[in-house]
XYZ file of C-alpha atoms in Angstrom:
330
model
C -72.008 -1.830 -13.883
C -70.621 -3.891 -16.770
C -69.432 -7.366 -15.901
C -66.120 -6.850 -17.606
C -64.347 -3.536 -17.402
C -64.838 -1.600 -20.656
C -61.132 -1.068 -21.264
C -59.902 -0.818 -24.833
C -57.609 -3.271 -26.540
C -54.461 -1.637 -27.889
C -54.288 -0.840 -31.564
C -51.915 -2.992 -33.606
C -49.187 -0.320 -33.660
C -49.533 0.270 -29.907
C -49.334 -3.436 -29.145
C -46.297 -3.933 -31.377
C -44.507 -0.964 -29.779
C -45.284 -2.381 -26.361
C -43.931 -5.803 -27.322
C -40.706 -4.224 -28.582
C -40.344 -2.521 -25.213
C -40.938 -5.842 -23.420
C -38.187 -7.459 -25.505
C -35.732 -4.674 -24.698
C -36.524 -5.063 -20.995
C -36.365 -8.855 -21.089
C -40.012 -9.166 -19.988
C -42.569 -11.702 -21.150
C -45.261 -10.501 -23.537
C -48.352 -9.185 -21.788
C -50.288 -8.464 -24.983
C -50.594 -10.014 -28.395
C -50.659 -7.887 -31.517
C -53.925 -7.530 -33.389
C -52.764 -10.044 -35.997
C -51.845 -12.508 -33.269
C -55.143 -11.928 -31.503
C -57.043 -12.980 -34.599
C -55.369 -16.387 -34.782
C -55.494 -17.365 -31.099
C -58.299 -18.813 -29.041
C -59.212 -17.176 -25.756
C -57.034 -19.545 -23.733
C -53.914 -18.200 -25.425
C -55.234 -14.717 -26.166
C -55.287 -13.382 -22.617
C -52.633 -14.130 -19.987
C -53.886 -16.034 -16.929
C -53.299 -13.036 -14.673
C -55.468 -10.812 -16.870
C -58.212 -13.449 -17.065
C -58.280 -13.726 -13.294
C -58.294 -9.946 -12.901
C -61.326 -9.707 -15.177
C -63.015 -12.648 -13.479
C -62.539 -11.008 -10.092
C -64.565 -8.008 -11.304
C -67.614 -10.205 -11.743
C -70.333 -10.264 -9.051
C -70.082 -12.896 -6.333
C -73.766 -13.801 -6.596
C -75.858 -14.363 -9.688
C -79.330 -12.862 -10.158
C -82.336 -14.962 -9.198
C -84.234 -15.941 -12.329
C -87.507 -17.765 -12.822
C -88.982 -19.100 -16.031
C -92.585 -17.848 -16.061
C -93.805 -19.468 -19.263
C -92.690 -21.685 -22.127
C -94.359 -22.370 -25.465
C -93.633 -24.304 -28.641
C -93.105 -22.014 -31.637
C -93.166 -23.364 -35.203
C -90.849 -21.128 -37.235
C -90.885 -19.828 -40.787
C -87.473 -21.446 -41.315
C -88.635 -24.974 -40.413
C -87.229 -25.964 -36.984
C -89.475 -25.654 -33.957
C -88.289 -23.769 -30.906
C -89.411 -23.567 -27.298
C -89.553 -19.930 -26.239
C -88.936 -19.363 -22.513
C -89.746 -16.074 -20.779
C -87.825 -15.179 -17.602
C -88.365 -12.805 -14.723
C -85.537 -11.799 -12.400
C -84.715 -9.787 -9.289
C -82.447 -7.121 -10.848
C -84.602 -5.462 -13.518
C -88.166 -5.440 -14.814
C -87.308 -6.644 -18.304
C -88.517 -9.887 -19.856
C -85.399 -11.779 -20.897
C -85.774 -14.838 -23.100
C -84.267 -18.215 -23.871
C -84.852 -19.599 -27.360
C -84.387 -23.342 -27.006
C -83.881 -25.878 -29.775
C -84.666 -29.345 -28.387
C -87.490 -30.502 -26.114
C -85.057 -32.150 -23.687
C -83.613 -28.795 -22.467
C -85.897 -28.017 -19.529
C -86.080 -25.148 -17.073
C -85.763 -26.205 -13.454
C -87.786 -23.262 -12.153
C -90.600 -23.792 -14.678
C -90.923 -27.554 -14.200
C -90.603 -27.600 -10.406
C -93.713 -28.970 -8.752
C -95.590 -26.409 -6.691
C -97.826 -27.001 -3.704
C -100.920 -25.653 -5.487
C -100.087 -27.165 -8.900
C -102.627 -28.869 -11.126
C -101.844 -30.767 -14.305
C -103.836 -28.178 -16.236
C -101.849 -25.292 -14.731
C -98.592 -27.054 -15.557
C -99.584 -27.485 -19.198
C -100.749 -23.871 -19.410
C -97.390 -22.485 -18.254
C -95.504 -24.953 -20.467
C -94.235 -27.396 -17.820
C -95.138 -30.496 -19.808
C -93.229 -33.349 -21.430
C -93.553 -34.218 -25.121
C -96.221 -32.371 -27.101
C -99.609 -30.901 -26.287
C -102.681 -32.057 -28.193
C -106.439 -31.550 -27.808
C -107.841 -33.600 -24.965
C -104.540 -34.159 -23.166
C -105.016 -34.299 -19.385
C -101.560 -34.957 -17.908
C -98.606 -32.563 -18.087
C -96.133 -34.989 -16.519
C -96.809 -37.826 -18.973
C -97.229 -37.959 -22.762
C -98.922 -41.271 -23.449
C -98.686 -40.890 -27.234
C -94.888 -40.501 -27.191
C -94.303 -42.706 -24.167
C -92.575 -39.950 -22.198
C -92.884 -39.319 -18.471
C -91.213 -36.887 -16.067
C -89.962 -37.836 -12.627
C -89.264 -35.611 -9.628
C -87.269 -35.763 -6.411
C -88.739 -35.255 -2.940
C -88.328 -31.461 -3.281
C -90.363 -31.397 -6.480
C -87.361 -30.774 -8.739
C -87.401 -32.462 -12.128
C -84.980 -35.351 -12.577
C -83.040 -35.681 -15.850
C -84.222 -38.368 -18.242
C -81.150 -40.522 -18.777
C -82.562 -41.869 -22.048
C -83.097 -38.399 -23.506
C -80.235 -36.398 -22.018
C -77.960 -34.673 -24.547
C -74.427 -35.436 -23.346
C -72.339 -33.272 -25.679
C -71.709 -29.594 -24.799
C -74.636 -27.516 -26.048
C -74.246 -24.851 -28.715
C -75.150 -21.500 -27.118
C -75.386 -17.899 -28.268
C -75.734 -15.028 -25.775
C -77.447 -12.362 -27.833
C -78.182 -8.781 -26.809
C -81.327 -7.162 -28.180
C -80.783 -4.985 -31.263
C -83.941 -3.391 -32.600
C -82.124 -1.627 -35.422
C -80.309 -4.724 -36.661
C -83.057 -7.295 -36.102
C -86.150 -5.273 -37.027
C -85.168 -2.077 -38.870
C -82.868 -3.774 -41.428
C -79.826 -1.820 -40.254
C -76.528 -2.281 -42.107
C -74.632 -0.518 -39.308
C -74.089 -3.770 -37.353
C -74.169 -7.531 -37.829
C -76.501 -8.292 -34.901
C -79.440 -9.428 -37.023
C -77.155 -11.556 -39.172
C -75.574 -13.180 -36.107
C -78.991 -13.896 -34.602
C -80.209 -15.559 -37.806
C -76.998 -17.530 -38.260
C -77.106 -18.831 -34.678
C -80.669 -20.006 -35.259
C -79.713 -21.669 -38.529
C -76.839 -23.592 -36.929
C -78.956 -24.715 -33.967
C -81.821 -25.670 -36.252
C -79.483 -27.840 -38.315
C -78.169 -29.479 -35.167
C -81.618 -29.801 -33.596
C -80.186 -28.680 -30.281
C -79.033 -25.382 -28.791
C -80.015 -22.248 -26.939
C -80.011 -18.521 -27.685
C -80.224 -16.463 -24.493
C -81.811 -13.186 -25.585
C -80.966 -10.325 -23.230
C -82.885 -7.042 -23.320
C -79.867 -4.724 -23.314
C -80.136 -2.596 -26.437
C -77.133 -0.666 -27.723
C -74.519 -2.473 -25.614
C -76.624 -1.604 -22.599
C -77.242 2.129 -23.172
C -80.777 1.856 -24.595
C -82.288 2.606 -27.984
C -82.522 6.389 -27.596
C -78.865 6.772 -26.640
C -77.924 4.321 -29.381
C -79.583 6.531 -32.003
C -77.622 9.512 -30.673
C -74.459 7.428 -30.972
C -75.335 6.732 -34.620
C -75.457 10.471 -35.275
C -72.038 10.885 -33.657
C -70.740 8.085 -35.885
C -71.995 9.956 -38.952
C -70.017 12.945 -37.623
C -66.832 10.876 -37.611
C -66.685 8.909 -34.344
C -66.354 5.130 -34.206
C -68.761 3.064 -32.085
C -66.532 3.194 -28.998
C -65.846 6.940 -29.242
C -69.555 7.664 -29.708
C -70.466 5.844 -26.486
C -67.744 7.640 -24.563
C -68.819 11.048 -25.895
C -72.298 10.290 -24.558
C -70.692 9.532 -21.158
C -71.357 5.785 -21.379
C -68.838 2.951 -21.122
C -67.687 1.432 -24.385
C -69.735 -1.628 -23.425
C -72.236 -1.429 -20.567
C -73.667 -4.921 -20.929
C -73.864 -7.527 -18.187
C -74.015 -11.283 -18.695
C -74.814 -12.524 -15.180
C -78.476 -12.958 -16.146
C -77.402 -15.155 -19.039
C -75.298 -17.292 -16.702
C -78.241 -17.691 -14.314
C -80.568 -18.652 -17.186
C -78.104 -21.238 -18.499
C -77.879 -22.791 -15.038
C -81.683 -22.881 -14.782
C -81.751 -24.755 -18.095
C -79.075 -27.184 -16.911
C -76.585 -25.991 -19.553
C -73.284 -26.060 -17.676
C -70.999 -27.271 -20.498
C -71.427 -25.148 -23.607
C -69.921 -24.329 -26.981
C -70.238 -20.549 -27.180
C -70.893 -18.747 -30.464
C -68.897 -15.546 -30.048
C -65.963 -13.479 -31.252
C -65.658 -11.659 -27.928
C -63.117 -13.163 -25.465
C -64.451 -11.015 -22.606
C -67.893 -12.566 -23.063
C -66.448 -16.021 -22.409
C -65.091 -14.904 -19.032
C -68.334 -13.101 -18.160
C -70.637 -15.984 -19.099
C -68.600 -18.513 -17.133
C -68.974 -16.212 -14.134
C -66.799 -15.596 -11.107
C -67.314 -19.112 -9.742
C -67.179 -20.746 -13.209
C -70.476 -22.542 -12.718
C -70.760 -22.576 -16.524
C -67.860 -23.991 -18.525
C -67.174 -22.858 -22.095
C -65.573 -25.923 -23.653
C -65.160 -24.313 -27.083
C -65.444 -20.912 -28.713
C -67.278 -21.178 -32.035
C -66.433 -18.139 -34.204
C -69.088 -16.035 -35.905
C -67.582 -14.973 -39.216
C -69.529 -12.325 -41.180
C -71.366 -13.968 -44.067
C -69.943 -11.507 -46.609
C -66.442 -12.574 -45.566
C -67.461 -16.176 -46.284
C -68.560 -15.194 -49.803
C -72.174 -15.793 -48.739
C -74.983 -13.265 -49.006
C -74.339 -10.932 -46.112
C -74.189 -7.282 -45.093
C -71.966 -5.035 -47.188
C -71.713 -1.338 -46.339
C -69.095 1.183 -45.298
C -70.780 1.341 -41.896
C -70.450 -2.391 -41.248
C -66.802 -2.330 -42.266
C -66.099 0.412 -39.726
C -68.154 -1.389 -37.080
C -66.229 -4.640 -37.508
C -62.884 -2.842 -37.664
C -63.626 -1.179 -34.313
C -64.576 -4.540 -32.786
C -61.225 -5.977 -33.857
C -58.882 -3.053 -33.221
C -60.436 -1.457 -30.141
C -62.395 -4.215 -28.406
C -60.161 -7.221 -29.071
C -62.718 -9.359 -30.902
C -61.366 -12.503 -32.554
C -62.015 -11.770 -36.214
C -59.750 -11.929 -39.230
C -60.941 -10.789 -42.637
C -59.781 -13.186 -45.367
C -57.614 -11.835 -48.180
């Protein structure tokens, strides 16, 4: 079940007609037009009653997640990342957190276990600082002068000297084989993934939660069928519906649970989707989105980006039918 109901945003003409009716009846506006939607943040985009209605659809309890392993990854673009692999109690998929910054640490990974050894902790990635040949202690890096401390339950304590106090830049990214691996110009998923990494690399701090929910949650095979329906004239929403899927089947409760495990409760969220903000914060708002950071297509910024008739239709559907906060410059 999707975390936010896959209802469609009204088209611009529908929204304007509805507003005219509200004016005639002396009622307050319940919707903004498409043009208004593009210039408002989420706090002014959706009325409080609608936000609460959507929030109430979210599950009461979050999934249980556990970080199984973490490793330092030098990248081809320069910045190093720490790749975290998560298990959970709702599916058998391996969801990931791509972390920029050594000070963002998983509580489940670093927790001391009754049968732990320093070698086992280093092997699974529960170490401070950097690994090097001959290192014996996971909890202390003598070369960098770093040491971890734990409470009586074995939970890691934050290092007050290292803690990053500003809200962390975060991207919740759903897997897209076609856009990230097969060079697809039908969507901007690969571009958004790369751009999020570039921004976090520049900042030296951030997290991409990578969820294994291909094709807005319908899977790769169904997604390819949807592409064929799009070539026959459907938009991305219509294609999903014709295949008897919701317009958007994705869930973000796993992302919320992963952010909490990483201690990321105040975040700046890279997104154009106002529904994602509500979903990531969760029903109990254990995560707080302090700022929405827009993701503007590179081609619209006059930078080298995706240009195709398919991407134009894809973005138009996001704006007109799914309420995404995008405005193409003149």
